[in-house]
Amino acid sequence: IDKFYYEVLIRMAEEESNMIPPGAFLPMVERYNLLPRLDRWVVSKSIEWLKNNTARTDMSLCINVAKSTLEDKVFVVFIQERLNAAGIEPCRLCFEIETADAAANLPACAIFARHVKSLGCQVSLCSFDHDRESLHLLRNIKADFIKIDGSLICNILRSEEDFNKVADINRFAHTQKIKTIGELVETPEILEKLAEIGVDYAQGFGINR
């Protein structure tokens, strides 16, 4: 493989160097409508990191985008300004969108994906399942990647039904020229099974913590 993608995860620092998990503080951030502001901060820090680590040209960063940020019409302008100022290739950023968020506001999500791809960035649809709604989203959002739901990936060694679902998702994505990512890959055996199916990328503690 000649390309590595790392998902940017956020924690909140508190006293004595303890780290607060996102589930403990993100609901409060959302309640006060601060998620778009937080997403801007993450984008700025990610681009700054790429600028300061120019030797890692094989690395791209994947950034989760909140549902409320998808509706922010100037967020893409902000991304463009930060990329231009840092001189970073746009393709080194991939913006991840949860399928549930995309389904909740498909028009805004489709517009965001189209605009961010016009900058040269990439787009990934996450928690992709084998249901009609997910397939509908894929027909309306021009994604570069889909991240196959971890609940399916975890069961592919035990459930023939889930194995077939993953294989079907992978086959459909490839017909659309979309690369696939298996999430929550915990063991070498699951990784080997994904390779057998032909899934393009894998993410999880079985790859790297």
mmCIF file of C-alpha atoms in Angstrom:
data_model
loop_
_atom_site.group_PDB
_atom_site.id
_atom_site.type_symbol
_atom_site.label_atom_id
_atom_site.label_comp_id
_atom_site.label_asym_id
_atom_site.label_seq_id
_atom_site.Cartn_x
_atom_site.Cartn_y
_atom_site.Cartn_z
ATOM 1 C CA ILE A 1 0.000 0.000 0.000
ATOM 2 C CA ASP A 2 1.348 3.461 -0.807
ATOM 3 C CA LYS A 3 -1.263 5.545 1.035
ATOM 4 C CA PHE A 4 -2.210 5.715 4.696
ATOM 5 C CA TYR A 5 -5.329 7.354 6.126
ATOM 6 C CA TYR A 6 -5.642 8.311 9.784
ATOM 7 C CA GLU A 7 -8.951 9.295 11.364
ATOM 8 C CA VAL A 8 -8.674 12.402 13.531
ATOM 9 C CA LEU A 9 -10.233 11.743 16.949
ATOM 10 C CA ILE A 10 -10.870 14.411 19.552
ATOM 11 C CA ARG A 11 -10.580 14.355 23.355
ATOM 12 C CA MET A 12 -10.928 17.131 25.916
ATOM 13 C CA ALA A 13 -8.033 17.693 28.293
ATOM 14 C CA GLU A 14 -8.835 18.313 31.945
ATOM 15 C CA GLU A 15 -6.719 18.775 35.068
ATOM 16 C CA GLU A 16 -3.902 16.331 35.859
ATOM 17 C CA SER A 17 -3.546 15.448 32.170
ATOM 18 C CA ASN A 18 -6.707 13.320 32.121
ATOM 19 C CA MET A 19 -8.507 12.984 28.794
ATOM 20 C CA ILE A 20 -12.300 13.209 28.625
ATOM 21 C CA PRO A 21 -13.872 10.943 25.946
ATOM 22 C CA PRO A 22 -16.058 12.590 23.290
ATOM 23 C CA GLY A 23 -19.271 11.044 24.572
ATOM 24 C CA ALA A 24 -18.844 13.012 27.793
ATOM 25 C CA PHE A 25 -18.532 16.492 26.256
ATOM 26 C CA LEU A 26 -19.850 16.465 22.676
ATOM 27 C CA PRO A 27 -23.540 16.449 23.762
ATOM 28 C CA MET A 28 -22.894 19.717 25.621
ATOM 29 C CA VAL A 29 -21.100 21.180 22.586
ATOM 30 C CA GLU A 30 -24.064 20.185 20.418
ATOM 31 C CA ARG A 31 -26.592 21.615 22.897
ATOM 32 C CA TYR A 32 -24.995 25.052 22.591
ATOM 33 C CA ASN A 33 -24.709 24.819 18.782
ATOM 34 C CA LEU A 34 -20.907 24.855 18.890
ATOM 35 C CA LEU A 35 -20.208 21.825 16.696
ATOM 36 C CA PRO A 36 -19.490 23.892 13.536
ATOM 37 C CA ARG A 37 -16.996 25.950 15.555
ATOM 38 C CA LEU A 38 -15.392 22.772 16.894
ATOM 39 C CA ASP A 39 -15.183 21.313 13.386
ATOM 40 C CA ARG A 40 -13.366 24.451 12.225
ATOM 41 C CA TRP A 41 -10.873 24.025 15.062
ATOM 42 C CA VAL A 42 -10.259 20.379 14.076
ATOM 43 C CA VAL A 43 -9.750 21.348 10.420
ATOM 44 C CA SER A 44 -7.286 24.092 11.403
ATOM 45 C CA LYS A 45 -5.297 21.775 13.686
ATOM 46 C CA SER A 46 -5.264 18.975 11.107
ATOM 47 C CA ILE A 47 -3.976 21.246 8.352
ATOM 48 C CA GLU A 48 -1.400 22.689 10.748
ATOM 49 C CA TRP A 49 -0.215 19.148 11.557
ATOM 50 C CA LEU A 50 0.124 18.283 7.863
ATOM 51 C CA LYS A 51 2.062 21.498 7.265
ATOM 52 C CA ASN A 52 4.460 20.655 10.100
ATOM 53 C CA ASN A 53 4.966 17.050 8.968
ATOM 54 C CA THR A 54 5.837 17.545 5.320
ATOM 55 C CA ALA A 55 7.906 14.343 5.230
ATOM 56 C CA ARG A 56 4.727 12.255 5.586
ATOM 57 C CA THR A 57 3.507 12.769 2.041
ATOM 58 C CA ASP A 58 1.977 9.252 2.140
ATOM 59 C CA MET A 59 -0.464 10.267 4.874
ATOM 60 C CA SER A 60 -3.957 11.761 4.645
ATOM 61 C CA LEU A 61 -6.234 12.748 7.523
ATOM 62 C CA CYS A 62 -9.914 11.867 7.827
ATOM 63 C CA ILE A 63 -12.097 14.396 9.666
ATOM 64 C CA ASN A 64 -15.613 13.733 10.947
ATOM 65 C CA VAL A 65 -18.174 16.389 10.060
ATOM 66 C CA ALA A 66 -21.142 17.091 12.346
ATOM 67 C CA LYS A 67 -24.673 17.234 10.947
ATOM 68 C CA SER A 68 -25.011 20.930 11.818
ATOM 69 C CA THR A 69 -21.711 21.682 10.069
ATOM 70 C CA LEU A 70 -23.015 20.132 6.850
ATOM 71 C CA GLU A 71 -25.628 22.888 6.822
ATOM 72 C CA ASP A 72 -23.029 25.652 7.314
ATOM 73 C CA LYS A 73 -22.742 27.277 3.885
ATOM 74 C CA VAL A 74 -19.371 28.941 4.566
ATOM 75 C CA PHE A 75 -17.591 25.901 6.045
ATOM 76 C CA VAL A 76 -16.210 24.890 2.641
ATOM 77 C CA VAL A 77 -14.872 28.428 2.128
ATOM 78 C CA PHE A 78 -13.138 28.135 5.496
ATOM 79 C CA ILE A 79 -11.520 24.830 4.432
ATOM 80 C CA GLN A 80 -10.320 26.344 1.165
ATOM 81 C CA GLU A 81 -8.807 29.374 2.893
ATOM 82 C CA ARG A 82 -6.930 27.208 5.404
ATOM 83 C CA LEU A 83 -5.616 24.860 2.713
ATOM 84 C CA ASN A 84 -4.440 27.740 0.526
ATOM 85 C CA ALA A 85 -2.722 29.488 3.424
ATOM 86 C CA ALA A 86 -0.859 26.311 4.403
ATOM 87 C CA GLY A 87 -0.061 25.164 0.864
ATOM 88 C CA ILE A 88 -1.445 21.685 1.574
ATOM 89 C CA GLU A 89 -2.767 19.475 -1.217
ATOM 90 C CA PRO A 90 -6.569 19.222 -0.728
ATOM 91 C CA CYS A 91 -6.544 15.470 -1.444
ATOM 92 C CA ARG A 92 -4.799 14.948 1.893
ATOM 93 C CA LEU A 93 -8.060 15.714 3.703
ATOM 94 C CA CYS A 94 -11.003 13.318 3.656
ATOM 95 C CA PHE A 95 -14.273 14.439 5.239
ATOM 96 C CA GLU A 96 -16.315 11.687 6.880
ATOM 97 C CA ILE A 97 -20.115 11.894 7.011
ATOM 98 C CA GLU A 98 -22.328 9.543 9.018
ATOM 99 C CA THR A 99 -25.032 7.940 6.879
ATOM 100 C CA ALA A 100 -27.645 8.867 9.513
ATOM 101 C CA ASP A 101 -26.642 12.544 9.254
ATOM 102 C CA ALA A 102 -26.688 12.375 5.467
ATOM 103 C CA ALA A 103 -30.155 10.812 5.491
ATOM 104 C CA ALA A 104 -31.440 13.480 7.888
ATOM 105 C CA ASN A 105 -30.595 16.262 5.414
ATOM 106 C CA LEU A 106 -29.705 14.794 2.063
ATOM 107 C CA PRO A 107 -29.809 18.059 0.058
ATOM 108 C CA ALA A 108 -27.349 19.835 2.377
ATOM 109 C CA CYS A 109 -25.094 16.786 2.515
ATOM 110 C CA ALA A 110 -25.055 16.369 -1.273
ATOM 111 C CA ILE A 111 -24.164 20.054 -1.710
ATOM 112 C CA PHE A 112 -21.400 19.837 0.911
ATOM 113 C CA ALA A 113 -19.918 16.724 -0.703
ATOM 114 C CA ARG A 114 -19.997 18.293 -4.160
ATOM 115 C CA HIS A 115 -18.367 21.525 -3.003
ATOM 116 C CA VAL A 116 -15.665 19.902 -0.874
ATOM 117 C CA LYS A 117 -14.789 17.539 -3.727
ATOM 118 C CA SER A 118 -14.551 20.530 -6.066
ATOM 119 C CA LEU A 119 -11.724 21.759 -3.810
ATOM 120 C CA GLY A 120 -9.902 18.471 -4.374
ATOM 121 C CA CYS A 121 -10.693 16.958 -0.950
ATOM 122 C CA GLN A 122 -12.184 13.496 -0.531
ATOM 123 C CA VAL A 123 -15.463 12.326 1.017
ATOM 124 C CA SER A 124 -16.323 9.181 2.934
ATOM 125 C CA LEU A 125 -19.758 7.889 3.957
ATOM 126 C CA CYS A 126 -19.498 6.126 7.328
ATOM 127 C CA SER A 127 -21.472 3.401 9.112
ATOM 128 C CA PHE A 128 -22.629 2.155 5.723
ATOM 129 C CA ASP A 129 -25.174 -0.646 6.063
ATOM 130 C CA HIS A 130 -26.847 -3.071 3.701
ATOM 131 C CA ASP A 131 -30.190 -1.291 3.693
ATOM 132 C CA ARG A 132 -32.127 0.526 0.992
ATOM 133 C CA GLU A 133 -31.537 3.942 2.561
ATOM 134 C CA SER A 134 -27.741 3.572 2.464
ATOM 135 C CA LEU A 135 -27.822 2.534 -1.188
ATOM 136 C CA HIS A 136 -30.082 5.501 -1.942
ATOM 137 C CA LEU A 137 -27.570 7.849 -0.313
ATOM 138 C CA LEU A 138 -24.780 6.463 -2.440
ATOM 139 C CA ARG A 139 -26.701 7.303 -5.578
ATOM 140 C CA ASN A 140 -27.061 10.929 -4.459
ATOM 141 C CA ILE A 141 -23.726 11.625 -2.771
ATOM 142 C CA LYS A 142 -20.569 11.279 -4.833
ATOM 143 C CA ALA A 143 -18.337 9.648 -2.217
ATOM 144 C CA ASP A 144 -14.753 8.497 -2.707
ATOM 145 C CA PHE A 145 -15.043 5.913 0.085
ATOM 146 C CA ILE A 146 -17.685 4.103 2.054
ATOM 147 C CA LYS A 147 -16.895 2.786 5.508
ATOM 148 C CA ILE A 148 -18.760 -0.496 5.999
ATOM 149 C CA ASP A 149 -20.539 -0.603 9.356
ATOM 150 C CA GLY A 150 -18.488 -2.218 12.098
ATOM 151 C CA SER A 151 -21.425 -4.303 13.352
ATOM 152 C CA LEU A 152 -21.283 -6.201 10.059
ATOM 153 C CA ILE A 153 -17.482 -6.441 9.988
ATOM 154 C CA CYS A 154 -17.314 -7.879 13.528
ATOM 155 C CA ASN A 155 -19.633 -10.741 12.549
ATOM 156 C CA ILE A 156 -18.269 -11.827 9.177
ATOM 157 C CA LEU A 157 -16.473 -14.834 10.690
ATOM 158 C CA ARG A 158 -19.579 -16.016 12.563
ATOM 159 C CA SER A 159 -22.458 -15.004 10.306
ATOM 160 C CA GLU A 160 -22.780 -16.054 6.685
ATOM 161 C CA GLU A 161 -25.535 -13.451 6.302
ATOM 162 C CA ASP A 162 -23.273 -10.592 7.439
ATOM 163 C CA PHE A 163 -20.416 -11.916 5.313
ATOM 164 C CA ASN A 164 -22.692 -11.821 2.257
ATOM 165 C CA LYS A 165 -23.882 -8.314 3.150
ATOM 166 C CA VAL A 166 -20.294 -7.041 3.309
ATOM 167 C CA ALA A 167 -19.494 -8.754 0.011
ATOM 168 C CA ASP A 168 -22.599 -7.224 -1.624
ATOM 169 C CA ILE A 169 -21.763 -3.719 -0.327
ATOM 170 C CA ASN A 170 -18.197 -4.070 -1.570
ATOM 171 C CA ARG A 171 -19.319 -5.285 -4.992
ATOM 172 C CA PHE A 172 -21.878 -2.474 -5.373
ATOM 173 C CA ALA A 173 -19.380 0.197 -4.295
ATOM 174 C CA HIS A 174 -16.808 -1.029 -6.792
ATOM 175 C CA THR A 175 -19.351 -0.842 -9.610
ATOM 176 C CA GLN A 176 -19.696 2.845 -8.666
ATOM 177 C CA LYS A 177 -15.873 3.221 -8.595
ATOM 178 C CA ILE A 178 -15.970 3.851 -4.829
ATOM 179 C CA LYS A 179 -13.317 2.388 -2.535
ATOM 180 C CA THR A 180 -14.373 0.482 0.572
ATOM 181 C CA ILE A 181 -13.164 0.553 4.173
ATOM 182 C CA GLY A 182 -13.929 -2.119 6.762
ATOM 183 C CA GLU A 183 -14.215 -0.508 10.202
ATOM 184 C CA LEU A 184 -13.723 -2.111 13.634
ATOM 185 C CA VAL A 185 -11.231 -4.657 12.327
ATOM 186 C CA GLU A 186 -10.017 -6.275 15.540
ATOM 187 C CA THR A 187 -8.205 -9.449 14.466
ATOM 188 C CA PRO A 188 -5.899 -10.755 11.708
ATOM 189 C CA GLU A 189 -8.590 -13.303 10.827
ATOM 190 C CA ILE A 190 -11.136 -10.569 10.053
ATOM 191 C CA LEU A 191 -8.515 -8.680 8.053
ATOM 192 C CA GLU A 192 -7.781 -11.806 6.032
ATOM 193 C CA LYS A 193 -11.495 -12.325 5.342
ATOM 194 C CA LEU A 194 -11.889 -8.705 4.166
ATOM 195 C CA ALA A 195 -8.943 -9.208 1.809
ATOM 196 C CA GLU A 196 -10.675 -12.312 0.472
ATOM 197 C CA ILE A 197 -13.805 -10.256 -0.256
ATOM 198 C CA GLY A 198 -11.708 -7.508 -1.878
ATOM 199 C CA VAL A 199 -12.345 -4.656 0.575
ATOM 200 C CA ASP A 200 -9.800 -1.916 -0.182
ATOM 201 C CA TYR A 201 -8.911 -0.592 3.290
ATOM 202 C CA ALA A 202 -9.296 -1.638 6.915
ATOM 203 C CA GLN A 203 -9.470 0.368 10.131
ATOM 204 C CA GLY A 204 -9.424 -0.792 13.737
ATOM 205 C CA PHE A 205 -7.251 -1.967 16.601
ATOM 206 C CA GLY A 206 -6.242 -4.980 14.482
ATOM 207 C CA ILE A 207 -4.464 -2.473 12.220
ATOM 208 C CA ASN A 208 -3.329 0.276 14.578
ATOM 209 C CA ARG A 209 -4.615 1.713 17.835
#
